[in-house]
JSON list of C-alpha atoms in Angstrom, two decimals:
[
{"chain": "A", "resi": 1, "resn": "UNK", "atom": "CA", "xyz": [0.00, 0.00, 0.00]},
{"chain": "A", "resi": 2, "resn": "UNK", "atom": "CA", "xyz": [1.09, 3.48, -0.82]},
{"chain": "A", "resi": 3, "resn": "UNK", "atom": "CA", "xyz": [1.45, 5.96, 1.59]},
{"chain": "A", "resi": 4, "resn": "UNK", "atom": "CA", "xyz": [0.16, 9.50, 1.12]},
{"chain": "A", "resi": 5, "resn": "UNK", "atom": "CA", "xyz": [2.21, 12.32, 0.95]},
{"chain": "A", "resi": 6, "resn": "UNK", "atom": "CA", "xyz": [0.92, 15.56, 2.70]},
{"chain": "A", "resi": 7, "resn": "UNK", "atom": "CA", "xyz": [1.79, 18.37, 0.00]},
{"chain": "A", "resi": 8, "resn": "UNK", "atom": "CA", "xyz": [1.48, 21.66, 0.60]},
{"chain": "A", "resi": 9, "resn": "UNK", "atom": "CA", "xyz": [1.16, 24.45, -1.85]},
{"chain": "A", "resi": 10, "resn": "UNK", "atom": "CA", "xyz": [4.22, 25.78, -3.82]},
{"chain": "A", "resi": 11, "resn": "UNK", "atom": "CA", "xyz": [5.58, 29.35, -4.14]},
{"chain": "A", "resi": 12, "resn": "UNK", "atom": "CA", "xyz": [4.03, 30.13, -7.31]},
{"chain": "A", "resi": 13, "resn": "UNK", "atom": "CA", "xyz": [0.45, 28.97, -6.33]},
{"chain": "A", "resi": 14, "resn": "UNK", "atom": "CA", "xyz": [0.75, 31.19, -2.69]},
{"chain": "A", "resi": 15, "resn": "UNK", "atom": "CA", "xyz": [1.97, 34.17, -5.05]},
{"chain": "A", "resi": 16, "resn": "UNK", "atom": "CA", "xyz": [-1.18, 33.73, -7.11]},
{"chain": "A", "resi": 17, "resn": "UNK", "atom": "CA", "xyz": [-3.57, 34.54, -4.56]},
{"chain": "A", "resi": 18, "resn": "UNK", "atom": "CA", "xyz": [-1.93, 37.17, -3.15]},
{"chain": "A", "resi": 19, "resn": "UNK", "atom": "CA", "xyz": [-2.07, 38.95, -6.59]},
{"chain": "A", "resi": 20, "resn": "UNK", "atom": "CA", "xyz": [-5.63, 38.14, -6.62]},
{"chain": "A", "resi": 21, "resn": "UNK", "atom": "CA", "xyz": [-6.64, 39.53, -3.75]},
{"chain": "A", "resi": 22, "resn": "UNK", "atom": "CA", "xyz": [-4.26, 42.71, -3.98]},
{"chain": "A", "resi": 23, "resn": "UNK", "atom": "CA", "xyz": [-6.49, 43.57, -7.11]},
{"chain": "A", "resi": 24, "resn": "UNK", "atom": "CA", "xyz": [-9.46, 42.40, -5.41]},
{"chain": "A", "resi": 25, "resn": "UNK", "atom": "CA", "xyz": [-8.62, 44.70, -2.56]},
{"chain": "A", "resi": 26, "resn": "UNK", "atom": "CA", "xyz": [-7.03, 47.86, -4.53]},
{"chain": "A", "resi": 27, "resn": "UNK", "atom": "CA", "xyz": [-10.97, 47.51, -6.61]},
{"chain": "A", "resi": 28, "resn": "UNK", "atom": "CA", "xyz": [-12.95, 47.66, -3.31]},
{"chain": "A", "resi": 29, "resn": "UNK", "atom": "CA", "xyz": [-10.99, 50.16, -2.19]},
{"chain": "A", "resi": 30, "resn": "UNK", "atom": "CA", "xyz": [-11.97, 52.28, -5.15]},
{"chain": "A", "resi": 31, "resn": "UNK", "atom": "CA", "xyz": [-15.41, 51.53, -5.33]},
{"chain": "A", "resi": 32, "resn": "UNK", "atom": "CA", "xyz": [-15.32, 52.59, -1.67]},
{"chain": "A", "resi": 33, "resn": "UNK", "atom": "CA", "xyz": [-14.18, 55.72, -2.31]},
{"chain": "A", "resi": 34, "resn": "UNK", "atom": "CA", "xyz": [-16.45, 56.19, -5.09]},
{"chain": "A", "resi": 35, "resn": "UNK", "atom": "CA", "xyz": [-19.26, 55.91, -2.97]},
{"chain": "A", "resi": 36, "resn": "UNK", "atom": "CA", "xyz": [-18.63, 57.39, -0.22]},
{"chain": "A", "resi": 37, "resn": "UNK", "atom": "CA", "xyz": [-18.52, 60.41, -2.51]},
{"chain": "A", "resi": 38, "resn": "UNK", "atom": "CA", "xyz": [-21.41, 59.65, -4.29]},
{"chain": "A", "resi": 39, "resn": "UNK", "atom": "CA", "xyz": [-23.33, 59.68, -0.48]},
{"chain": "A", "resi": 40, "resn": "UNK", "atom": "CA", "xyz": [-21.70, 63.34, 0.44]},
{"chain": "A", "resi": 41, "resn": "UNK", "atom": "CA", "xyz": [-23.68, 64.83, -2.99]},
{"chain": "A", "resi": 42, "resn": "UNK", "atom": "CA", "xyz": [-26.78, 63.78, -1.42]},
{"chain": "A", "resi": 43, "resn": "UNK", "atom": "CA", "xyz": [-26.63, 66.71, 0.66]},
{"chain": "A", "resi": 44, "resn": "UNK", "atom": "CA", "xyz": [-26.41, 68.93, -2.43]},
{"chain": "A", "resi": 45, "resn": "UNK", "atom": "CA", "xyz": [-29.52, 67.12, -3.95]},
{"chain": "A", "resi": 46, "resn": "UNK", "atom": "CA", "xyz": [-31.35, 67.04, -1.01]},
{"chain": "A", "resi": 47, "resn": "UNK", "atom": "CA", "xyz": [-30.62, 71.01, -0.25]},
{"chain": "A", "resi": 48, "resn": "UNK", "atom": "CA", "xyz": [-31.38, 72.02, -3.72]},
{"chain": "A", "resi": 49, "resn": "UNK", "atom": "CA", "xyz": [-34.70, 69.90, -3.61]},
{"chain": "A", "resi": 50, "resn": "UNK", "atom": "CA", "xyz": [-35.90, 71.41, -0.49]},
{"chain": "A", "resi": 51, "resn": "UNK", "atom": "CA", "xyz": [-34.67, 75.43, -1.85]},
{"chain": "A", "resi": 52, "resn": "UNK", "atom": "CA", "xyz": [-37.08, 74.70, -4.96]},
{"chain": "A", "resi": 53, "resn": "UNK", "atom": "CA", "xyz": [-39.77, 74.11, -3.02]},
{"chain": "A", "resi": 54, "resn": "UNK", "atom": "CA", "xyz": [-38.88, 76.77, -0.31]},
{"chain": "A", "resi": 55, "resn": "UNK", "atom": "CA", "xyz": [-38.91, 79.04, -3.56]},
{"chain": "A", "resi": 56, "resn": "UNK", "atom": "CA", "xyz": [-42.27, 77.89, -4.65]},
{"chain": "A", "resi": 57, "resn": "UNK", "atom": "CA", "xyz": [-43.87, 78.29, -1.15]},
{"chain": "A", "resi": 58, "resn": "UNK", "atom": "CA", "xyz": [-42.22, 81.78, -0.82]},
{"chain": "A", "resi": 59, "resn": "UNK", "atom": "CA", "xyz": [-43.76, 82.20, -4.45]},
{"chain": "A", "resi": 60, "resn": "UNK", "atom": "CA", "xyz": [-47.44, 81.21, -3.42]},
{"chain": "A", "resi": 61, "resn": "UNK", "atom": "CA", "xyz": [-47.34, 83.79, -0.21]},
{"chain": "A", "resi": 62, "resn": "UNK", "atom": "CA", "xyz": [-49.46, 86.41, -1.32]},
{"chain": "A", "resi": 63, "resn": "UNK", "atom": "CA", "xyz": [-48.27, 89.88, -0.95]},
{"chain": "A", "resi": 64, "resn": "UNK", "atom": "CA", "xyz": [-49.78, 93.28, -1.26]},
{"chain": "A", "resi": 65, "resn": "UNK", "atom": "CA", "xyz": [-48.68, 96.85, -2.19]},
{"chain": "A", "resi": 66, "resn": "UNK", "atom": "CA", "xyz": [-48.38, 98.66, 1.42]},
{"chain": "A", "resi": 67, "resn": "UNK", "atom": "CA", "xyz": [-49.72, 101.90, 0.25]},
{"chain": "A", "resi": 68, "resn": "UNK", "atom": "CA", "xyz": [-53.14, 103.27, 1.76]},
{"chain": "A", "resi": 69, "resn": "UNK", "atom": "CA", "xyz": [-55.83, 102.66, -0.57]},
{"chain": "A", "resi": 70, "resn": "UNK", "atom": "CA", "xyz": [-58.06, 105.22, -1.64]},
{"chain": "A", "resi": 71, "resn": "UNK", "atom": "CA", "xyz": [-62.06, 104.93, -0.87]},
{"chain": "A", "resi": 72, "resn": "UNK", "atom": "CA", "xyz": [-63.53, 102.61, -2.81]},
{"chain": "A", "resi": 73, "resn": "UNK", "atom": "CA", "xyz": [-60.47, 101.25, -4.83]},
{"chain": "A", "resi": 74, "resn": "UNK", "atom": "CA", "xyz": [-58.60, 97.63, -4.81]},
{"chain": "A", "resi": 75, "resn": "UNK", "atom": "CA", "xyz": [-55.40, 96.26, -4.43]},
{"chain": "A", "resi": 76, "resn": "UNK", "atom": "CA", "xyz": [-54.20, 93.57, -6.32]},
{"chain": "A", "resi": 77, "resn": "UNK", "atom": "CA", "xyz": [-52.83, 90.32, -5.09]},
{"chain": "A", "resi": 78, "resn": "UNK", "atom": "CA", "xyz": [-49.25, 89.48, -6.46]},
{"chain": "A", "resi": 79, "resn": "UNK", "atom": "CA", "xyz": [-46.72, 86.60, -6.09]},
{"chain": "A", "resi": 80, "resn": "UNK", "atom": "CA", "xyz": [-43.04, 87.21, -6.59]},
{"chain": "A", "resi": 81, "resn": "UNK", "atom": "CA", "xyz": [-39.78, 85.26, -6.27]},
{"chain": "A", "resi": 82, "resn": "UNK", "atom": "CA", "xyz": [-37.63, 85.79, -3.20]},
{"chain": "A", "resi": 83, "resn": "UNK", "atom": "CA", "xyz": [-35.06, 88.18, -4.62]},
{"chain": "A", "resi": 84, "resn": "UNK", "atom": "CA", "xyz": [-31.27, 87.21, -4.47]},
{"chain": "A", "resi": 85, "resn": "UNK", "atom": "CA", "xyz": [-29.22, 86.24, -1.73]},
{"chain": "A", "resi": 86, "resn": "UNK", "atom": "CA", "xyz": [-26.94, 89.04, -1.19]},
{"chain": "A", "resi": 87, "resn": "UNK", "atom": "CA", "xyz": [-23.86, 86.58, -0.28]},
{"chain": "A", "resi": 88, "resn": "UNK", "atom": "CA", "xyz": [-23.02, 82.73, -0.41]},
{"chain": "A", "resi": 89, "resn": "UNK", "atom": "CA", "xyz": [-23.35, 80.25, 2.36]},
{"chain": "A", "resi": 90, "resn": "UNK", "atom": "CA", "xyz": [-20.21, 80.05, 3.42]},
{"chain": "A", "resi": 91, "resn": "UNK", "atom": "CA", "xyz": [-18.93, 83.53, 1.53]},
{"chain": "A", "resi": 92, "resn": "UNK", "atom": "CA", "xyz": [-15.91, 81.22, -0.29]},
{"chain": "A", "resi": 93, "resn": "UNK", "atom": "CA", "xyz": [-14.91, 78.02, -1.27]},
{"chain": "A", "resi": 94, "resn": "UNK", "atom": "CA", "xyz": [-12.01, 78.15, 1.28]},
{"chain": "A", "resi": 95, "resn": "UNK", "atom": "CA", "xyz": [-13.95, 76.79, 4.20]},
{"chain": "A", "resi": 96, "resn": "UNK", "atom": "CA", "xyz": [-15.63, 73.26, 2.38]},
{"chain": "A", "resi": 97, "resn": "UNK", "atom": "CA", "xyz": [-12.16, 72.27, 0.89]},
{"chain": "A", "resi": 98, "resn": "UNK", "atom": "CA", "xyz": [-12.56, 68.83, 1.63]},
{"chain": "A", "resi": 99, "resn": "UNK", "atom": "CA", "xyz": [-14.13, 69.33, 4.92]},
{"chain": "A", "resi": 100, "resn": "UNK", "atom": "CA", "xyz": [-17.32, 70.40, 6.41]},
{"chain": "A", "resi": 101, "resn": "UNK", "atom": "CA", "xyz": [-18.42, 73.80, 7.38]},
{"chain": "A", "resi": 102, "resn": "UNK", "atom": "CA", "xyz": [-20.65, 74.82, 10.29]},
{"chain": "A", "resi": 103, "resn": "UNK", "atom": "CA", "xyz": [-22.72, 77.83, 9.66]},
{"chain": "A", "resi": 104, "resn": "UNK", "atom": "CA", "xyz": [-24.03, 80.48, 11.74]},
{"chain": "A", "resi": 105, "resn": "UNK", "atom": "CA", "xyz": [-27.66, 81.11, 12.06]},
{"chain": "A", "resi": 106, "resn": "UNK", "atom": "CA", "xyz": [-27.11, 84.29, 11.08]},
{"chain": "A", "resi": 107, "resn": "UNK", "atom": "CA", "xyz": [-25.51, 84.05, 7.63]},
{"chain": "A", "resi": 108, "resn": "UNK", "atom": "CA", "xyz": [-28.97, 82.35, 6.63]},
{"chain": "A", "resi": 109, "resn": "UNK", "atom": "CA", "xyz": [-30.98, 85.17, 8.05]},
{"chain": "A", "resi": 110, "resn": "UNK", "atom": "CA", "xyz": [-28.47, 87.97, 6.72]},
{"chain": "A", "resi": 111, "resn": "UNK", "atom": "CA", "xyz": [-31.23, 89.22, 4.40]},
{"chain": "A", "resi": 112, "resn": "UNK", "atom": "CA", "xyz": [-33.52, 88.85, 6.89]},
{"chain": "A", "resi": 113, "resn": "UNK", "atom": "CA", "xyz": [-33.62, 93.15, 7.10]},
{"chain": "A", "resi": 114, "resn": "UNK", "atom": "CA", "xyz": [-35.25, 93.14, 3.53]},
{"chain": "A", "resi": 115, "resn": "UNK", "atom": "CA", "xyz": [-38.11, 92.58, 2.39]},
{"chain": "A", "resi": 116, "resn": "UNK", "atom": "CA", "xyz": [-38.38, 89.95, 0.27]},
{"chain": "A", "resi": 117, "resn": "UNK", "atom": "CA", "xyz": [-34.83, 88.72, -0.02]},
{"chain": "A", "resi": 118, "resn": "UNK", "atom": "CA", "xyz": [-32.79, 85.84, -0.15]},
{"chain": "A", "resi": 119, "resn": "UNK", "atom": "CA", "xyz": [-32.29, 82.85, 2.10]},
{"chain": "A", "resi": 120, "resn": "UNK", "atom": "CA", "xyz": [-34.73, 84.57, 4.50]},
{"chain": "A", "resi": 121, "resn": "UNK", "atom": "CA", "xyz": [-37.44, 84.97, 2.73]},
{"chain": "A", "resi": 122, "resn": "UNK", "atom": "CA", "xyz": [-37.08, 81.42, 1.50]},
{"chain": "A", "resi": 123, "resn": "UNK", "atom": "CA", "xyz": [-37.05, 80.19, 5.37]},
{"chain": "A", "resi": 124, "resn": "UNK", "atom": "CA", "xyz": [-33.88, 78.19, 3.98]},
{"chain": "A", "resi": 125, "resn": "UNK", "atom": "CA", "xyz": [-31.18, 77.40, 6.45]},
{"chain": "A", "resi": 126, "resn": "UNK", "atom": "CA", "xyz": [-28.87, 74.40, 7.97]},
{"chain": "A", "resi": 127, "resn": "UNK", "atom": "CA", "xyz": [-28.32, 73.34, 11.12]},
{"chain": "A", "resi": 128, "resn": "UNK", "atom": "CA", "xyz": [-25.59, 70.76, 10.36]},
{"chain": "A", "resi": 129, "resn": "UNK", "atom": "CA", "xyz": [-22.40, 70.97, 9.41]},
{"chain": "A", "resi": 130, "resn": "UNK", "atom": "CA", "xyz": [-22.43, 70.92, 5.39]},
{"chain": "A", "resi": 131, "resn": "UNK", "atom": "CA", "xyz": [-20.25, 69.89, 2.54]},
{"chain": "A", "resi": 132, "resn": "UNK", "atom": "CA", "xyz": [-21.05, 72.52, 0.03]},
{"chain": "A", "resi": 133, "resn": "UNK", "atom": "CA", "xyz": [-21.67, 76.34, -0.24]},
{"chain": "A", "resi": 134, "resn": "UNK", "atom": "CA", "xyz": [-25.37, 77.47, -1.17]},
{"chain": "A", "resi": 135, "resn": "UNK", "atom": "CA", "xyz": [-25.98, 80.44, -3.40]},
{"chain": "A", "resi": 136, "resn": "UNK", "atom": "CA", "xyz": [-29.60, 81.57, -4.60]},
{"chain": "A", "resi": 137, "resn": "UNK", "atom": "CA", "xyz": [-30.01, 83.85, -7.45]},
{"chain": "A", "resi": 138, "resn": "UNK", "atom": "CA", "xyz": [-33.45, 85.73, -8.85]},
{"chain": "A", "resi": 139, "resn": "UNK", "atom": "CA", "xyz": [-33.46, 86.91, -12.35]},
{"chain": "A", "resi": 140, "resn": "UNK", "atom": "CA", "xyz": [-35.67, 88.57, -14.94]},
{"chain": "A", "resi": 141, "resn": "UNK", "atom": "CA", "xyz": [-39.18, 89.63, -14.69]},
{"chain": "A", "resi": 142, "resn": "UNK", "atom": "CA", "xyz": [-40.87, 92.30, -13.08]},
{"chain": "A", "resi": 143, "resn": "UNK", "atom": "CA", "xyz": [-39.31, 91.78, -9.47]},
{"chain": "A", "resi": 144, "resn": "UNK", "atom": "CA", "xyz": [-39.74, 88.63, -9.70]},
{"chain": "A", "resi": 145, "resn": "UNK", "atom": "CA", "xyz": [-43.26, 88.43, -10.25]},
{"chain": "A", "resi": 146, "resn": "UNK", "atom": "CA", "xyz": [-43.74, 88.71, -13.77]},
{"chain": "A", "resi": 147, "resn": "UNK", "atom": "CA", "xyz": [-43.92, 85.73, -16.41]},
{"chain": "A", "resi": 148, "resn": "UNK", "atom": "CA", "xyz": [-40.29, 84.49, -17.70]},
{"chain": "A", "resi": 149, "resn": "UNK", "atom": "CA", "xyz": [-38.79, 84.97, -13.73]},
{"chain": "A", "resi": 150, "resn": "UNK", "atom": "CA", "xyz": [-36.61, 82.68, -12.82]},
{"chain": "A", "resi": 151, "resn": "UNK", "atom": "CA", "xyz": [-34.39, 81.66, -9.99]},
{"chain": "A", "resi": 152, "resn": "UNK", "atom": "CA", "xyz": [-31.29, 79.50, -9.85]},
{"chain": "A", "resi": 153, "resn": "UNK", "atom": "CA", "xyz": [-30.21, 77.70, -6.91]},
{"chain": "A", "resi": 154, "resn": "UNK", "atom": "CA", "xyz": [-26.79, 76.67, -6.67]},
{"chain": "A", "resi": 155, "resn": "UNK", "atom": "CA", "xyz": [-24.64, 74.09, -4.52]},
{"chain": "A", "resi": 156, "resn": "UNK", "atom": "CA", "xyz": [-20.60, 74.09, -4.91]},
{"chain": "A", "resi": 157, "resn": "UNK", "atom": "CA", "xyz": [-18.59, 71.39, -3.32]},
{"chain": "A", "resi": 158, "resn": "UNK", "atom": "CA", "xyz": [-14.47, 70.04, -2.97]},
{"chain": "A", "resi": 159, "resn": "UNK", "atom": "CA", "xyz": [-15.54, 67.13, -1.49]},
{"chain": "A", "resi": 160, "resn": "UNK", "atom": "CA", "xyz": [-11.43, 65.93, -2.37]},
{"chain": "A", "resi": 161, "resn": "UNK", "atom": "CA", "xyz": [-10.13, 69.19, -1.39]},
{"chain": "A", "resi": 162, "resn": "UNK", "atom": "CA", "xyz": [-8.64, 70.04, -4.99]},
{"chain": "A", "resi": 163, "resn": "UNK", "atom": "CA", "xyz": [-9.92, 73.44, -5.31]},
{"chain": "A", "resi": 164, "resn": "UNK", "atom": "CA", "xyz": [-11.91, 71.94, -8.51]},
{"chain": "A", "resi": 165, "resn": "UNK", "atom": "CA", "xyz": [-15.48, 72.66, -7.47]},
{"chain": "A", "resi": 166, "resn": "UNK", "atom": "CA", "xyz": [-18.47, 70.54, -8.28]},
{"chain": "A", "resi": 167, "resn": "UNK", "atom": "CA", "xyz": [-21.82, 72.27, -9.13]},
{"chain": "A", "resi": 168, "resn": "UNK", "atom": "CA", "xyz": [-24.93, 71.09, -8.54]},
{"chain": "A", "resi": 169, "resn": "UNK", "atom": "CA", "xyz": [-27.96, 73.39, -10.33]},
{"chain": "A", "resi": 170, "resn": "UNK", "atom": "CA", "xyz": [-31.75, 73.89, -9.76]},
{"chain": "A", "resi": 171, "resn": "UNK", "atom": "CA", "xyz": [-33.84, 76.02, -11.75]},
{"chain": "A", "resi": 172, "resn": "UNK", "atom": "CA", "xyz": [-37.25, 77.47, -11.53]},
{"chain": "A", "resi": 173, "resn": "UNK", "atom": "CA", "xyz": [-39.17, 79.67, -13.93]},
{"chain": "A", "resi": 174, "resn": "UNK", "atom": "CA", "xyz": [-42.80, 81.63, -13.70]},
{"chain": "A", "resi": 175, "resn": "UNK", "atom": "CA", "xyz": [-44.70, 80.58, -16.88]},
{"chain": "A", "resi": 176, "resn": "UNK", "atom": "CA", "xyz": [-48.37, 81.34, -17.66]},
{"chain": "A", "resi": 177, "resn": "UNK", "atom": "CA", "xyz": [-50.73, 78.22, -17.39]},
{"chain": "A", "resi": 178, "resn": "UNK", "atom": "CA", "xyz": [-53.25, 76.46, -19.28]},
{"chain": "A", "resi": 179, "resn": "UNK", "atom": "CA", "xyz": [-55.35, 78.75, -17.27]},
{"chain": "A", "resi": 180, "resn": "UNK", "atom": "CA", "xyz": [-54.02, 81.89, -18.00]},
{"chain": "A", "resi": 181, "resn": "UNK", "atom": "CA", "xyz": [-53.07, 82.23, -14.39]},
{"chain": "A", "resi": 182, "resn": "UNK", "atom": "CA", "xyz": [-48.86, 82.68, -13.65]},
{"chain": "A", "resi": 183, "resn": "UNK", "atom": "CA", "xyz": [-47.24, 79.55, -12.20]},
{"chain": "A", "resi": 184, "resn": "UNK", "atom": "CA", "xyz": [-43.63, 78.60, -10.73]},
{"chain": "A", "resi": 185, "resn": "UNK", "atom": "CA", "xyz": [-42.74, 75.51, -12.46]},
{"chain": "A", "resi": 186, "resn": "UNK", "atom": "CA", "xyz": [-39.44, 73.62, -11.14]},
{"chain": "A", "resi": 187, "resn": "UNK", "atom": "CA", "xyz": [-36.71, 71.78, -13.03]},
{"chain": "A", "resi": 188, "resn": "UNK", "atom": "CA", "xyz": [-37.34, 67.99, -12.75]},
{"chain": "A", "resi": 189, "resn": "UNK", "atom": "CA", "xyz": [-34.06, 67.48, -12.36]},
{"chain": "A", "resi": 190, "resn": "UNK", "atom": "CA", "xyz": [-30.63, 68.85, -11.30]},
{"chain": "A", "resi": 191, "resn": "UNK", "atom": "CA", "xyz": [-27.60, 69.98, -13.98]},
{"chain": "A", "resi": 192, "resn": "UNK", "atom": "CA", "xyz": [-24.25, 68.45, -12.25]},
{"chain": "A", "resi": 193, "resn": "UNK", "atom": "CA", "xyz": [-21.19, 69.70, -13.31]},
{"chain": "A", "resi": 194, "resn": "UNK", "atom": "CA", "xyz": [-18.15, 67.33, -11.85]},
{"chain": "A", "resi": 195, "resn": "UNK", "atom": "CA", "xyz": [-20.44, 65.93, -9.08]},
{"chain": "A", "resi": 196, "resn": "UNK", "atom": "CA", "xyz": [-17.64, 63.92, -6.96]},
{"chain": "A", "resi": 197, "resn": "UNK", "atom": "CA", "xyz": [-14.79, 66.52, -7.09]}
]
């Protein structure tokens, strides 16, 4: 009878699998990566998301002309954009270089003082520490009001703390109905320039 030899595995075969699982490991470790960045522009889509319809609330408030009325006369009920933000959230890009940023309360109430204004009269603001810096633009139309109005919200990030900024976009527009009646209709979806920078 013939006695079994215990073998063991050779050099070449051991070298093998460490090459396989070096690539193995060196592809999780970029998928990884990939989305963890992918999760950090969530906060950018989320933001943006909740600014549109911030806009379009601020955009259904009625408002009225504050002068005194004569006897007898009427005062007509308009809606109007929020005009722009006079400053960025943080003020530069310097701050979110790949890190987060904790703003003060009182940047987002900064145009708080006017009427009518920016991240204020949106009743936009974060609490949390944030990846990205928030801008919010009004443009065209009779202050805001008129048809062809638009706004553009804006989120820039350095999530990998290149100083190459991504930019996340959300537009919104006041277009007359099928009803004749003015309406703030919303982009369906956001324009992403370099989203995991």
């Amino acid at each position: 009878m013939k006695k079994k030899l215990k073998r063991g595995f050779t050099l070449v075969e051991l070298m093998i699998v460490v090459a396989i699982v070096g690539v193995l490991a060196a592809l999780a470790i970029y998928g990884v990566r990939k989305y963890i960045a992918n999760a950090k522009t969530a906060e950018a889509r989320n933001s943006l998301g909740q600014i549109g319809k911030d806009a379009a609330s601020a955009y259904a408030r009625e408002g009225m002309a504050g002068q005194v009325l004569a006897l007898g006369s009427v005062a007509g009920i308009n809606n109007k954009l929020c005009a722009s933000a006079s400053a960025t959230i943080p003020s530069g890009p310097g701050p979110i270089k790949g890190q987060k940023y904790q703003s003060d309360p009182g940047e987002w109430a900064a145009d708080g003082t006017l009427v009518h204004t920016g991240f204020a009269c949106l009743k936009f603001q974060m609490t949390d520490p944030q990846y990205y810096m928030y801008d919010y633009k009004q443009n065209g139309g009779t202050q805001g009001g008129g048809n062809g109005a638009e706004f553009t919200a804006t989120a820039n990030g350095d999530l990998n703390g290149d100083t190459i900024l991504s930019t996340f976009t959300l537009t919104g527009k006041v277009q007359t109905g099928s009803n004749g009646a003015l309406e703030l209709t919303i982009a369906p979806n956001f324009v992403e320039s370099n989203p995991e920078e």
